[in-house]
CSV table of C-alpha atoms in Angstrom, one decimal:
chain,number,residue,atom,x,y,z
A,1,UNK,CA,22.2,17.3,-21.8
A,2,UNK,CA,19.4,19.7,-21.0
A,3,UNK,CA,17.5,18.6,-24.1
A,4,UNK,CA,17.2,15.1,-22.6
A,5,UNK,CA,13.6,15.9,-21.6
A,6,UNK,CA,10.0,15.2,-22.5
A,7,UNK,CA,7.4,18.0,-22.6
A,8,UNK,CA,3.8,17.0,-21.9
A,9,UNK,CA,1.4,18.3,-24.6
A,10,UNK,CA,-1.8,16.5,-23.5
A,11,UNK,CA,-1.8,14.8,-20.1
A,12,UNK,CA,-4.9,12.7,-20.6
A,13,UNK,CA,-7.4,11.7,-17.9
A,14,UNK,CA,-4.7,10.3,-15.6
A,15,UNK,CA,-1.1,9.7,-16.6
A,16,UNK,CA,1.5,8.8,-14.0
A,17,UNK,CA,5.2,7.9,-14.0
A,18,UNK,CA,5.6,4.3,-13.0
A,19,UNK,CA,8.5,1.8,-12.6
A,20,UNK,CA,8.6,-1.3,-10.5
A,21,UNK,CA,7.6,0.5,-7.3
A,22,UNK,CA,9.0,0.8,-3.8
A,23,UNK,CA,8.4,-2.6,-2.1
A,24,UNK,CA,10.1,-3.1,1.3
A,25,UNK,CA,8.6,-0.1,3.1
A,26,UNK,CA,5.2,-1.4,4.0
A,27,UNK,CA,6.1,-1.4,7.7
A,28,UNK,CA,6.4,2.4,7.5
A,29,UNK,CA,3.0,2.7,5.9
A,30,UNK,CA,4.4,3.1,2.4
A,31,UNK,CA,2.5,1.4,-0.5
A,32,UNK,CA,4.4,-0.6,-3.0
A,33,UNK,CA,3.1,1.3,-6.0
A,34,UNK,CA,4.5,0.6,-9.5
A,35,UNK,CA,3.1,-0.1,-12.9
A,36,UNK,CA,-0.2,-2.0,-12.6
A,37,UNK,CA,0.4,-4.0,-15.8
A,38,UNK,CA,4.0,-4.9,-15.0
A,39,UNK,CA,4.6,-7.1,-18.1
A,40,UNK,CA,3.4,-4.4,-20.4
A,41,UNK,CA,5.6,-1.8,-18.8
A,42,UNK,CA,8.6,-4.2,-19.0
A,43,UNK,CA,7.9,-4.9,-22.7
A,44,UNK,CA,7.7,-1.1,-23.5
A,45,UNK,CA,11.1,-0.7,-21.8
A,46,UNK,CA,12.6,-3.7,-23.7
A,47,UNK,CA,11.3,-2.3,-27.1
A,48,UNK,CA,13.2,1.0,-26.5
A,49,UNK,CA,16.4,-0.7,-25.1
A,50,UNK,CA,15.8,0.3,-21.5
A,51,UNK,CA,16.5,-1.7,-18.4
A,52,UNK,CA,13.3,-3.3,-17.1
A,53,UNK,CA,13.2,-1.0,-14.1
A,54,UNK,CA,13.2,2.2,-16.1
A,55,UNK,CA,10.3,4.6,-15.4
A,56,UNK,CA,7.6,4.8,-18.1
A,57,UNK,CA,4.3,6.6,-18.4
A,58,UNK,CA,1.1,4.8,-17.5
A,59,UNK,CA,-2.0,6.3,-19.1
A,60,UNK,CA,-5.7,5.8,-18.2
A,61,UNK,CA,-8.3,5.2,-21.0
A,62,UNK,CA,-7.5,8.2,-23.2
A,63,UNK,CA,-3.7,8.2,-23.6
A,64,UNK,CA,-1.5,11.2,-23.7
A,65,UNK,CA,0.8,13.1,-26.0
A,66,UNK,CA,4.4,14.2,-25.4
A,67,UNK,CA,7.1,16.0,-27.3
A,68,UNK,CA,10.7,14.9,-26.7
A,69,UNK,CA,13.3,17.7,-26.9
A,70,UNK,CA,15.9,15.3,-28.4
A,71,UNK,CA,15.5,12.4,-30.8
A,72,UNK,CA,14.5,9.3,-28.9
A,73,UNK,CA,13.0,5.8,-29.4
A,74,UNK,CA,9.6,5.4,-28.0
A,75,UNK,CA,7.1,2.5,-27.7
A,76,UNK,CA,3.5,2.2,-26.6
A,77,UNK,CA,2.3,-1.1,-25.1
A,78,UNK,CA,-0.5,-2.3,-22.8
A,79,UNK,CA,-4.0,-1.3,-23.8
A,80,UNK,CA,-4.0,-1.1,-27.6
A,81,UNK,CA,-4.5,2.4,-28.9
A,82,UNK,CA,-3.8,4.4,-32.1
A,83,UNK,CA,-0.3,5.9,-32.0
A,84,UNK,CA,0.7,8.8,-34.2
A,85,UNK,CA,3.8,10.9,-34.6
A,86,UNK,CA,3.0,14.5,-35.7
A,87,UNK,CA,-0.4,13.2,-36.8
A,88,UNK,CA,0.9,10.3,-38.9
A,89,UNK,CA,0.1,6.8,-37.9
A,90,UNK,CA,2.9,4.9,-36.2
A,91,UNK,CA,3.1,1.4,-34.8
A,92,UNK,CA,1.7,0.3,-31.4
A,93,UNK,CA,3.7,-2.3,-29.6
A,94,UNK,CA,6.9,-1.6,-31.6
A,95,UNK,CA,9.8,0.9,-31.3
A,96,UNK,CA,9.1,4.2,-32.9
A,97,UNK,CA,11.8,6.8,-33.7
A,98,UNK,CA,10.6,10.3,-32.6
A,99,UNK,CA,12.6,13.3,-33.7
A,100,UNK,CA,13.4,16.2,-31.4
A,101,UNK,CA,10.3,18.4,-31.3
A,102,UNK,CA,7.9,15.9,-32.8
A,103,UNK,CA,4.8,14.9,-30.9
A,104,UNK,CA,4.0,11.3,-30.1
A,105,UNK,CA,0.3,10.8,-29.4
A,106,UNK,CA,-1.1,7.7,-27.7
A,107,UNK,CA,-4.8,7.9,-28.4
A,108,UNK,CA,-7.9,6.6,-26.6
A,109,UNK,CA,-7.7,2.9,-25.9
A,110,UNK,CA,-9.4,0.5,-28.3
A,111,UNK,CA,-9.6,-2.2,-25.5
A,112,UNK,CA,-8.2,-2.3,-22.0
A,113,UNK,CA,-7.5,0.6,-19.7
A,114,UNK,CA,-3.8,1.4,-19.3
A,115,UNK,CA,-1.3,2.0,-22.1
A,116,UNK,CA,2.5,2.3,-21.3
A,117,UNK,CA,4.7,4.8,-23.0
A,118,UNK,CA,8.4,4.2,-22.8
A,119,UNK,CA,11.2,6.5,-23.9
A,120,UNK,CA,14.8,5.5,-24.5
A,121,UNK,CA,16.7,6.6,-21.4
A,122,UNK,CA,13.6,6.3,-19.2
A,123,UNK,CA,11.8,9.1,-17.3
A,124,UNK,CA,14.5,10.4,-14.9
A,125,UNK,CA,12.5,12.2,-12.2
A,126,UNK,CA,14.2,12.2,-8.8
A,127,UNK,CA,13.5,8.8,-7.1
A,128,UNK,CA,11.7,8.7,-3.7
A,129,UNK,CA,12.7,5.7,-1.5
A,130,UNK,CA,14.3,4.1,-4.6
A,131,UNK,CA,11.4,4.5,-7.0
A,132,UNK,CA,10.1,7.1,-9.4
A,133,UNK,CA,6.5,5.8,-9.2
A,134,UNK,CA,3.6,8.1,-8.5
A,135,UNK,CA,1.7,6.7,-5.5
A,136,UNK,CA,-1.8,8.1,-5.6
A,137,UNK,CA,-2.7,6.9,-2.1
A,138,UNK,CA,0.0,8.7,-0.2
A,139,UNK,CA,1.2,11.2,-2.7
A,140,UNK,CA,4.8,10.0,-2.9
A,141,UNK,CA,6.7,10.4,-6.2
A,142,UNK,CA,5.9,12.8,-9.0
A,143,UNK,CA,2.5,14.4,-9.4
A,144,UNK,CA,0.3,13.0,-12.2
A,145,UNK,CA,1.2,14.6,-15.5
A,146,UNK,CA,-0.2,18.0,-16.4
A,147,UNK,CA,0.0,19.8,-19.8
A,148,UNK,CA,3.1,21.8,-20.1
A,149,UNK,CA,5.1,19.8,-17.5
A,150,UNK,CA,8.6,18.8,-18.5
A,151,UNK,CA,10.1,15.5,-17.5
A,152,UNK,CA,13.8,14.8,-17.5
A,153,UNK,CA,15.0,11.7,-19.4
A,154,UNK,CA,18.0,9.5,-18.6
A,155,UNK,CA,20.9,8.7,-20.9
A,156,UNK,CA,19.9,6.1,-23.5
A,157,UNK,CA,21.7,2.7,-23.2
A,158,UNK,CA,24.3,1.8,-25.7
A,159,UNK,CA,23.0,-0.6,-28.4
A,160,UNK,CA,19.5,-1.7,-29.0
A,161,UNK,CA,17.3,-4.4,-27.5
A,162,UNK,CA,16.9,-6.0,-30.9
A,163,UNK,CA,13.2,-6.4,-30.4
A,164,UNK,CA,11.0,-5.1,-33.2
A,165,UNK,CA,7.5,-6.3,-32.3
A,166,UNK,CA,6.4,-8.6,-29.5
A,167,UNK,CA,3.2,-10.4,-28.9
A,168,UNK,CA,1.0,-9.1,-26.1
A,169,UNK,CA,-2.1,-10.6,-24.5
A,170,UNK,CA,-5.3,-8.9,-25.5
A,171,UNK,CA,-7.3,-7.4,-22.6
A,172,UNK,CA,-9.8,-10.0,-21.6
A,173,UNK,CA,-13.5,-9.8,-22.4
A,174,UNK,CA,-14.1,-11.6,-19.1
A,175,UNK,CA,-11.8,-11.3,-16.2
A,176,UNK,CA,-11.1,-14.6,-14.5
A,177,UNK,CA,-9.1,-14.2,-11.3
A,178,UNK,CA,-7.7,-17.2,-9.5
A,179,UNK,CA,-7.9,-16.8,-5.8
A,180,UNK,CA,-6.8,-18.7,-2.7
A,181,UNK,CA,-9.3,-18.2,0.1
A,182,UNK,CA,-8.4,-16.6,3.4
A,183,UNK,CA,-7.0,-15.3,5.6
A,184,UNK,CA,-10.4,-14.1,6.9
A,185,UNK,CA,-12.9,-16.2,5.0
A,186,UNK,CA,-14.2,-17.4,8.4
A,187,UNK,CA,-15.7,-14.0,8.9
A,188,UNK,CA,-18.2,-14.8,6.1
A,189,UNK,CA,-21.1,-17.2,5.8
A,190,UNK,CA,-20.4,-20.4,3.9
A,191,UNK,CA,-23.0,-19.2,1.5
A,192,UNK,CA,-21.1,-15.9,1.0
A,193,UNK,CA,-17.9,-17.8,0.2
A,194,UNK,CA,-19.8,-20.0,-2.3
A,195,UNK,CA,-21.4,-16.9,-3.9
A,196,UNK,CA,-18.0,-15.2,-4.1
A,197,UNK,CA,-16.4,-18.0,-6.0
A,198,UNK,CA,-19.4,-18.9,-8.2
A,199,UNK,CA,-21.2,-15.8,-9.3
A,200,UNK,CA,-20.3,-13.1,-11.8
A,201,UNK,CA,-19.2,-9.7,-10.6
A,202,UNK,CA,-18.6,-6.6,-12.7
A,203,UNK,CA,-15.8,-4.1,-12.6
A,204,UNK,CA,-17.1,-0.9,-11.0
A,205,UNK,CA,-16.3,2.6,-12.4
A,206,UNK,CA,-15.0,3.5,-9.0
A,207,UNK,CA,-11.9,1.3,-9.6
A,208,UNK,CA,-8.5,3.0,-9.5
A,209,UNK,CA,-4.8,2.3,-8.9
A,210,UNK,CA,-5.7,1.5,-5.2
A,211,UNK,CA,-8.3,-1.2,-5.9
A,212,UNK,CA,-10.4,-2.9,-8.5
A,213,UNK,CA,-13.9,-2.3,-7.1
A,214,UNK,CA,-16.7,-4.7,-8.1
A,215,UNK,CA,-20.5,-4.7,-8.2
A,216,UNK,CA,-22.4,-8.0,-7.6
A,217,UNK,CA,-23.8,-10.2,-4.9
A,218,UNK,CA,-23.1,-8.7,-1.4
A,219,UNK,CA,-21.1,-11.1,0.8
A,220,UNK,CA,-22.7,-11.6,4.2
A,221,UNK,CA,-20.6,-11.8,7.3
A,222,UNK,CA,-21.0,-14.2,10.2
A,223,UNK,CA,-18.9,-12.0,12.5
A,224,UNK,CA,-19.8,-8.5,13.5
A,225,UNK,CA,-17.5,-5.9,14.9
A,226,UNK,CA,-14.2,-4.6,13.6
A,227,UNK,CA,-11.1,-6.5,12.7
A,228,UNK,CA,-8.1,-4.9,14.4
A,229,UNK,CA,-6.0,-3.3,11.5
A,230,UNK,CA,-3.7,-5.9,9.9
A,231,UNK,CA,-1.1,-6.0,7.1
A,232,UNK,CA,-2.5,-6.2,3.6
A,233,UNK,CA,-1.0,-7.9,0.5
A,234,UNK,CA,-1.1,-7.0,-3.2
A,235,UNK,CA,-4.2,-8.8,-4.6
A,236,UNK,CA,-6.0,-9.0,-1.3
A,237,UNK,CA,-9.8,-9.1,-1.8
A,238,UNK,CA,-11.1,-6.9,1.0
A,239,UNK,CA,-14.8,-6.8,1.7
A,240,UNK,CA,-16.0,-3.5,3.1
A,241,UNK,CA,-19.3,-3.2,5.0
A,242,UNK,CA,-21.3,-2.9,1.7
A,243,UNK,CA,-20.3,-6.5,1.0
A,244,UNK,CA,-18.8,-6.1,-2.5
A,245,UNK,CA,-15.3,-7.3,-3.0
A,246,UNK,CA,-12.4,-4.9,-3.7
A,247,UNK,CA,-9.1,-6.3,-5.2
A,248,UNK,CA,-6.1,-4.4,-3.9
A,249,UNK,CA,-3.8,-3.1,-6.6
A,250,UNK,CA,-0.4,-1.5,-6.4
A,251,UNK,CA,-1.3,1.7,-4.5
A,252,UNK,CA,-3.2,-0.2,-1.8
A,253,UNK,CA,-3.0,0.8,1.9
A,254,UNK,CA,-0.4,-1.3,3.8
A,255,UNK,CA,-2.8,-2.1,6.7
A,256,UNK,CA,-6.6,-2.3,6.8
A,257,UNK,CA,-9.4,-3.3,9.0
A,258,UNK,CA,-11.9,-5.0,6.7
A,259,UNK,CA,-11.7,-8.8,6.4
A,260,UNK,CA,-9.9,-10.3,3.4
A,261,UNK,CA,-11.9,-13.2,2.0
A,262,UNK,CA,-9.3,-14.3,-0.5
A,263,UNK,CA,-6.1,-13.3,-2.3
A,264,UNK,CA,-5.9,-13.0,-6.1
A,265,UNK,CA,-2.9,-14.8,-7.7
A,266,UNK,CA,-0.1,-12.4,-8.6
A,267,UNK,CA,0.0,-13.5,-12.2
A,268,UNK,CA,-3.7,-12.5,-12.8
A,269,UNK,CA,-3.3,-8.9,-11.6
A,270,UNK,CA,-2.0,-7.4,-14.9
A,271,UNK,CA,-5.2,-8.5,-16.5
A,272,UNK,CA,-7.2,-6.9,-13.7
A,273,UNK,CA,-5.4,-3.6,-14.5
A,274,UNK,CA,-6.7,-3.8,-18.0
A,275,UNK,CA,-10.4,-4.5,-17.3
A,276,UNK,CA,-12.6,-1.5,-17.9
A,277,UNK,CA,-15.7,-0.8,-15.9
A,278,UNK,CA,-18.5,-3.2,-16.8
A,279,UNK,CA,-16.2,-6.2,-17.5
A,280,UNK,CA,-17.5,-9.4,-16.0
A,281,UNK,CA,-15.3,-10.8,-13.2
A,282,UNK,CA,-15.2,-14.3,-11.9
A,283,UNK,CA,-13.2,-15.3,-8.8
A,284,UNK,CA,-12.1,-19.0,-9.2
A,285,UNK,CA,-10.9,-20.7,-6.0
A,286,UNK,CA,-7.7,-22.6,-6.5
A,287,UNK,CA,-6.4,-25.0,-3.9
A,288,UNK,CA,-3.2,-23.8,-2.2
A,289,UNK,CA,-0.2,-25.8,-3.1
A,290,UNK,CA,0.8,-27.8,-0.1
A,291,UNK,CA,4.3,-28.8,0.9
A,292,UNK,CA,5.4,-30.9,3.9
A,293,UNK,CA,4.3,-29.1,7.1
A,294,UNK,CA,1.9,-26.9,5.2
A,295,UNK,CA,-0.3,-24.8,7.5
A,296,UNK,CA,-4.0,-24.4,8.0
A,297,UNK,CA,-6.7,-26.9,7.8
A,298,UNK,CA,-9.2,-24.8,5.9
A,299,UNK,CA,-11.1,-26.4,3.1
A,300,UNK,CA,-12.2,-24.8,-0.1
A,301,UNK,CA,-15.9,-25.1,-0.9
A,302,UNK,CA,-16.5,-25.8,-4.5
B,1,UNK,CA,-0.5,-18.1,18.1
B,2,UNK,CA,-2.3,-18.8,14.7
B,3,UNK,CA,-0.5,-18.8,11.4
B,4,UNK,CA,-2.9,-18.0,8.5
B,5,UNK,CA,-1.8,-18.5,4.9
B,6,UNK,CA,-2.3,-15.3,2.7
B,7,UNK,CA,-2.3,-15.9,-1.0
B,8,UNK,CA,0.7,-17.7,-2.5
B,9,UNK,CA,3.7,-16.3,-0.6
B,10,UNK,CA,2.6,-14.6,2.6
B,11,UNK,CA,1.6,-15.6,6.1
B,12,UNK,CA,-0.4,-13.7,8.7
B,13,UNK,CA,0.7,-14.6,12.2
B,14,UNK,CA,-2.0,-13.8,14.8
B,15,UNK,CA,-1.5,-13.4,18.5
B,16,UNK,CA,-3.8,-12.4,21.3
B,17,UNK,CA,-2.4,-9.1,22.5
B,18,UNK,CA,-0.7,-6.0,21.2
B,19,UNK,CA,2.3,-6.8,23.5
B,20,UNK,CA,2.7,-10.2,22.0
B,21,UNK,CA,2.5,-8.7,18.5
B,22,UNK,CA,5.3,-6.4,19.4
B,23,UNK,CA,7.4,-9.2,20.8
B,24,UNK,CA,6.7,-11.4,17.8
B,25,UNK,CA,7.7,-8.5,15.5
B,26,UNK,CA,11.0,-8.0,17.3
B,27,UNK,CA,11.7,-11.7,17.1
B,28,UNK,CA,10.9,-11.9,13.4
B,29,UNK,CA,13.1,-8.9,12.7
B,30,UNK,CA,15.9,-10.5,14.6
B,31,UNK,CA,15.6,-13.7,12.6
B,32,UNK,CA,15.6,-11.8,9.3
B,33,UNK,CA,18.7,-9.9,10.3
B,34,UNK,CA,20.5,-13.1,11.2
B,35,UNK,CA,19.5,-14.5,7.8
B,36,UNK,CA,17.2,-17.3,9.0
B,37,UNK,CA,13.9,-15.7,7.8
B,38,UNK,CA,13.7,-14.7,4.2
B,39,UNK,CA,10.8,-12.2,3.9
B,40,UNK,CA,10.3,-9.2,1.6
B,41,UNK,CA,8.1,-7.3,4.1
B,42,UNK,CA,7.5,-7.8,7.8
B,43,UNK,CA,4.5,-5.7,8.7
B,44,UNK,CA,3.3,-5.5,12.3
B,45,UNK,CA,-0.2,-4.4,13.2
B,46,UNK,CA,-2.5,-4.4,16.1
B,47,UNK,CA,-2.7,-8.2,16.8
B,48,UNK,CA,-0.8,-9.6,13.8
B,49,UNK,CA,2.5,-9.6,12.0
B,50,UNK,CA,2.3,-10.1,8.2
B,51,UNK,CA,5.2,-11.8,6.4
B,52,UNK,CA,5.0,-11.0,2.7
B,53,UNK,CA,7.2,-12.4,0.0
B,54,UNK,CA,8.3,-15.5,1.8
B,55,UNK,CA,9.8,-18.6,0.2
B,56,UNK,CA,8.3,-21.9,1.3
B,57,UNK,CA,5.4,-20.5,3.2
B,58,UNK,CA,4.2,-24.0,4.3
B,59,UNK,CA,7.5,-24.9,5.9
B,60,UNK,CA,7.8,-21.5,7.6
B,61,UNK,CA,4.3,-21.7,8.9
B,62,UNK,CA,5.1,-25.0,10.6
B,63,UNK,CA,8.2,-23.5,12.1
B,64,UNK,CA,6.4,-20.4,13.4
B,65,UNK,CA,3.6,-22.5,14.9
B,66,UNK,CA,6.2,-24.0,17.2
B,67,UNK,CA,7.8,-20.6,18.1
B,68,UNK,CA,8.0,-19.7,21.7
B,69,UNK,CA,8.0,-15.9,22.0
B,70,UNK,CA,10.8,-14.3,23.9
B,71,UNK,CA,9.8,-11.0,25.7
B,72,UNK,CA,10.3,-7.7,23.9
B,73,UNK,CA,13.9,-6.7,24.3
B,74,UNK,CA,14.0,-4.1,27.0
B,75,UNK,CA,16.0,-1.4,25.3
B,76,UNK,CA,16.6,-2.5,21.8
B,77,UNK,CA,16.0,1.0,20.3
B,78,UNK,CA,16.9,4.4,21.5
B,79,UNK,CA,14.1,6.7,22.7
B,80,UNK,CA,12.9,9.5,20.5
B,81,UNK,CA,11.8,12.6,22.3
B,82,UNK,CA,9.0,14.6,20.8
B,83,UNK,CA,8.5,18.1,22.1
B,84,UNK,CA,4.8,18.9,22.3
B,85,UNK,CA,2.8,22.0,22.9
B,86,UNK,CA,-0.3,20.6,24.6
B,87,UNK,CA,-2.6,23.0,22.9
B,88,UNK,CA,-4.9,20.8,20.9
B,89,UNK,CA,-8.6,21.7,20.3
B,90,UNK,CA,-9.8,18.4,21.8
B,91,UNK,CA,-7.9,18.7,25.2
B,92,UNK,CA,-11.1,19.4,27.1
B,93,UNK,CA,-12.9,16.5,25.4
B,94,UNK,CA,-10.1,14.2,26.3
B,95,UNK,CA,-10.0,15.5,29.9
B,96,UNK,CA,-13.7,14.8,30.2
B,97,UNK,CA,-13.2,11.2,28.9
B,98,UNK,CA,-10.4,10.7,31.4
B,99,UNK,CA,-12.3,12.4,34.2
B,100,UNK,CA,-9.4,14.7,35.0
B,101,UNK,CA,-8.8,18.5,34.9
B,102,UNK,CA,-7.7,19.8,31.4
B,103,UNK,CA,-4.1,20.6,32.6
B,104,UNK,CA,-3.7,16.9,33.8
B,105,UNK,CA,-3.9,15.6,30.3
B,106,UNK,CA,-0.4,16.9,29.4
B,107,UNK,CA,1.0,15.5,32.6
B,108,UNK,CA,-0.5,12.1,32.2
B,109,UNK,CA,0.5,11.9,28.5
B,110,UNK,CA,4.0,13.1,29.0
B,111,UNK,CA,4.6,10.7,31.9
B,112,UNK,CA,4.0,7.6,29.8
B,113,UNK,CA,6.6,5.8,27.9
B,114,UNK,CA,5.4,4.9,24.4
B,115,UNK,CA,6.4,2.3,21.8
B,116,UNK,CA,5.5,2.4,18.1
B,117,UNK,CA,3.3,-0.7,17.7
B,118,UNK,CA,3.0,-0.4,14.0
B,119,UNK,CA,2.7,2.2,11.1
B,120,UNK,CA,-0.1,2.7,8.6
B,121,UNK,CA,-2.7,5.2,7.4
B,122,UNK,CA,0.0,7.4,5.9
B,123,UNK,CA,3.8,7.0,5.4
B,124,UNK,CA,5.5,7.6,8.8
B,125,UNK,CA,2.2,7.5,10.8
B,126,UNK,CA,2.9,5.4,13.9
B,127,UNK,CA,0.4,3.9,16.2
B,128,UNK,CA,2.0,4.4,19.6
B,129,UNK,CA,0.9,2.4,22.7
B,130,UNK,CA,1.9,3.1,26.3
B,131,UNK,CA,-1.1,4.8,28.0
B,132,UNK,CA,-2.9,2.5,30.5
B,133,UNK,CA,-6.1,1.2,29.0
B,134,UNK,CA,-8.4,3.3,31.2
B,135,UNK,CA,-7.2,6.3,29.1
B,136,UNK,CA,-8.6,4.9,25.9
B,137,UNK,CA,-10.7,7.5,24.0
B,138,UNK,CA,-13.1,7.0,21.1
B,139,UNK,CA,-12.6,8.7,17.8
B,140,UNK,CA,-14.5,11.9,17.1
B,141,UNK,CA,-18.0,11.1,15.8
B,142,UNK,CA,-17.2,13.2,12.8
B,143,UNK,CA,-13.7,13.3,11.4
B,144,UNK,CA,-12.1,16.6,10.6
B,145,UNK,CA,-11.5,17.2,6.9
B,146,UNK,CA,-8.0,18.6,7.6
B,147,UNK,CA,-5.8,17.9,10.6
B,148,UNK,CA,-2.6,19.9,10.5
B,149,UNK,CA,0.8,18.2,10.2
B,150,UNK,CA,2.5,17.7,13.6
B,151,UNK,CA,-0.8,17.2,15.4
B,152,UNK,CA,-0.5,14.9,18.4
B,153,UNK,CA,-3.7,12.9,18.7
B,154,UNK,CA,-5.4,10.1,20.5
B,155,UNK,CA,-7.8,7.3,19.4
B,156,UNK,CA,-8.6,4.1,21.1
B,157,UNK,CA,-5.5,2.8,22.9
B,158,UNK,CA,-3.2,4.7,20.5
B,159,UNK,CA,-1.3,8.0,20.3
B,160,UNK,CA,-0.3,9.2,16.8
B,161,UNK,CA,1.4,12.2,15.2
B,162,UNK,CA,0.1,13.3,11.8
B,163,UNK,CA,3.1,13.4,9.5
B,164,UNK,CA,1.3,15.7,7.1
B,165,UNK,CA,-2.0,17.5,6.8
B,166,UNK,CA,-4.8,15.0,6.2
B,167,UNK,CA,-8.4,14.2,7.1
B,168,UNK,CA,-8.6,12.5,10.5
B,169,UNK,CA,-10.9,11.5,13.3
B,170,UNK,CA,-8.4,11.3,16.2
B,171,UNK,CA,-8.7,13.7,19.1
B,172,UNK,CA,-6.1,16.4,19.0
B,173,UNK,CA,-4.2,17.2,22.2
B,174,UNK,CA,-1.1,19.0,21.0
B,175,UNK,CA,1.4,20.0,18.3
B,176,UNK,CA,5.0,19.3,17.5
B,177,UNK,CA,7.4,21.0,15.2
B,178,UNK,CA,9.4,17.8,14.5
B,179,UNK,CA,9.2,16.5,10.9
B,180,UNK,CA,7.8,13.0,11.2
B,181,UNK,CA,8.3,12.0,7.6
B,182,UNK,CA,10.8,13.3,5.1
B,183,UNK,CA,11.5,11.0,2.1
B,184,UNK,CA,14.8,12.9,1.4
B,185,UNK,CA,16.0,12.1,4.9
B,186,UNK,CA,17.6,8.8,6.1
B,187,UNK,CA,15.7,7.4,7.7
B,188,UNK,CA,12.6,8.9,6.1
B,189,UNK,CA,10.4,8.0,9.1
B,190,UNK,CA,11.2,9.4,12.5
B,191,UNK,CA,9.0,6.6,14.0
B,192,UNK,CA,9.2,3.0,12.9
B,193,UNK,CA,7.8,-0.1,14.6
B,194,UNK,CA,9.6,-0.8,17.8
B,195,UNK,CA,10.8,2.8,18.4
B,196,UNK,CA,10.4,4.0,21.9
B,197,UNK,CA,8.9,7.5,22.3
B,198,UNK,CA,8.5,10.1,25.0
B,199,UNK,CA,6.5,13.3,24.7
B,200,UNK,CA,8.2,16.3,26.3
B,201,UNK,CA,5.9,19.3,27.1
B,202,UNK,CA,7.1,22.7,25.9
B,203,UNK,CA,5.3,26.0,26.6
B,204,UNK,CA,2.4,26.7,24.3
B,205,UNK,CA,3.9,29.9,23.1
B,206,UNK,CA,7.5,28.6,22.8
B,207,UNK,CA,9.2,26.7,20.1
B,208,UNK,CA,10.7,23.3,20.4
B,209,UNK,CA,14.4,23.4,21.2
């Protein structure tokens, strides 16, 4: 089975191995990590007949190219990009048979940021704390891909998923992120909370797997001083001293000391992962669903 | 105690002291272990405990608001002993802040019993409390670009041990040969929240036993 492997021909700007991450270790300071566009990664796996938690490649803007050492099924999803096998056009968002020794290339994205490349059998690097994901904050998991690296593949599953093509949402021209305010919105002026949920921000080029950074109106605080470090959730919108919001993505630190003005709805984060620098971003306040005995008395300003 | 909703399925429980946060954390872990608290992550910090991935956050918040905190269990966890060579480059600085002779730093530090209040900054990096508050020291004005793995360091009310080489602004008082973090080991982290810790001085030229 030594030919169950994938050689990296062109690594691209930043290509990492990702699965569904390693949640459950935040109390030890371990980020959750995992594919930023989870639905796209799951679809890529489904197209090649893998389990949804198999590890795939996550590319950044300019794709990558790889050479399997045995014949495999591959699929490219997420950010749309040209796909070729040995230079001949192949389908994006569909299973592609790639013979041993052929090169599959995922090209530069047409829209979006991150494409996902799945291989039948999955990328089978050694898991760390139950996950094969690369964590760029703390360095857990495999290093980002480099040209010449060889990644082991797992055994392909029997049978096929029976999916030929599947619809995928197009990366948005404008990113609309639903937020619930808090837990630290009281650290900001009412005017800052109003600006945050009414003005347009833009995705900053300093964004990465740790956070979606933005440029736009600075949010003024009413409270000075430091917040003692506290636990951070995925989608937390942290506001550092420069006043511009940062949306925490999968590799976010587990604790932090800047106040969190709001939290982005989980379902909106895959779109955030596909918003290139310059994309307009709007944060839309959504009232928290309240059950009997719901907590808090805070009101949203609209 | 204040319970703040965080997004769709998390709660941040805020208390007024670090001791209360540790007691709350112990109580929440106990409830999760007995099956009465469904939560994906229980993340203690300086004055808070975050409950992430909870079902019915509204109901849980009401329940927690009525919670009366039992004291921290006296000896819930075993004590981890960390052999330290008190040879850090900031020993003299720390001695000056404390107003004691340099050699006293090791004695004071090794006499205290510590507890891991929470982890963060890097996998396996614990924030240990246990020194009386008049031994608090500020961070260095300029962080070092590289602090060696195993460095035992102080900042504010905390003691920490760097699990691996990284930039850092804490004041370095010593070194240990113990491996704080090894993902291939079970458990990966030598120190997790609630662990009790003692630092045991070893000669600067010797090796840890």
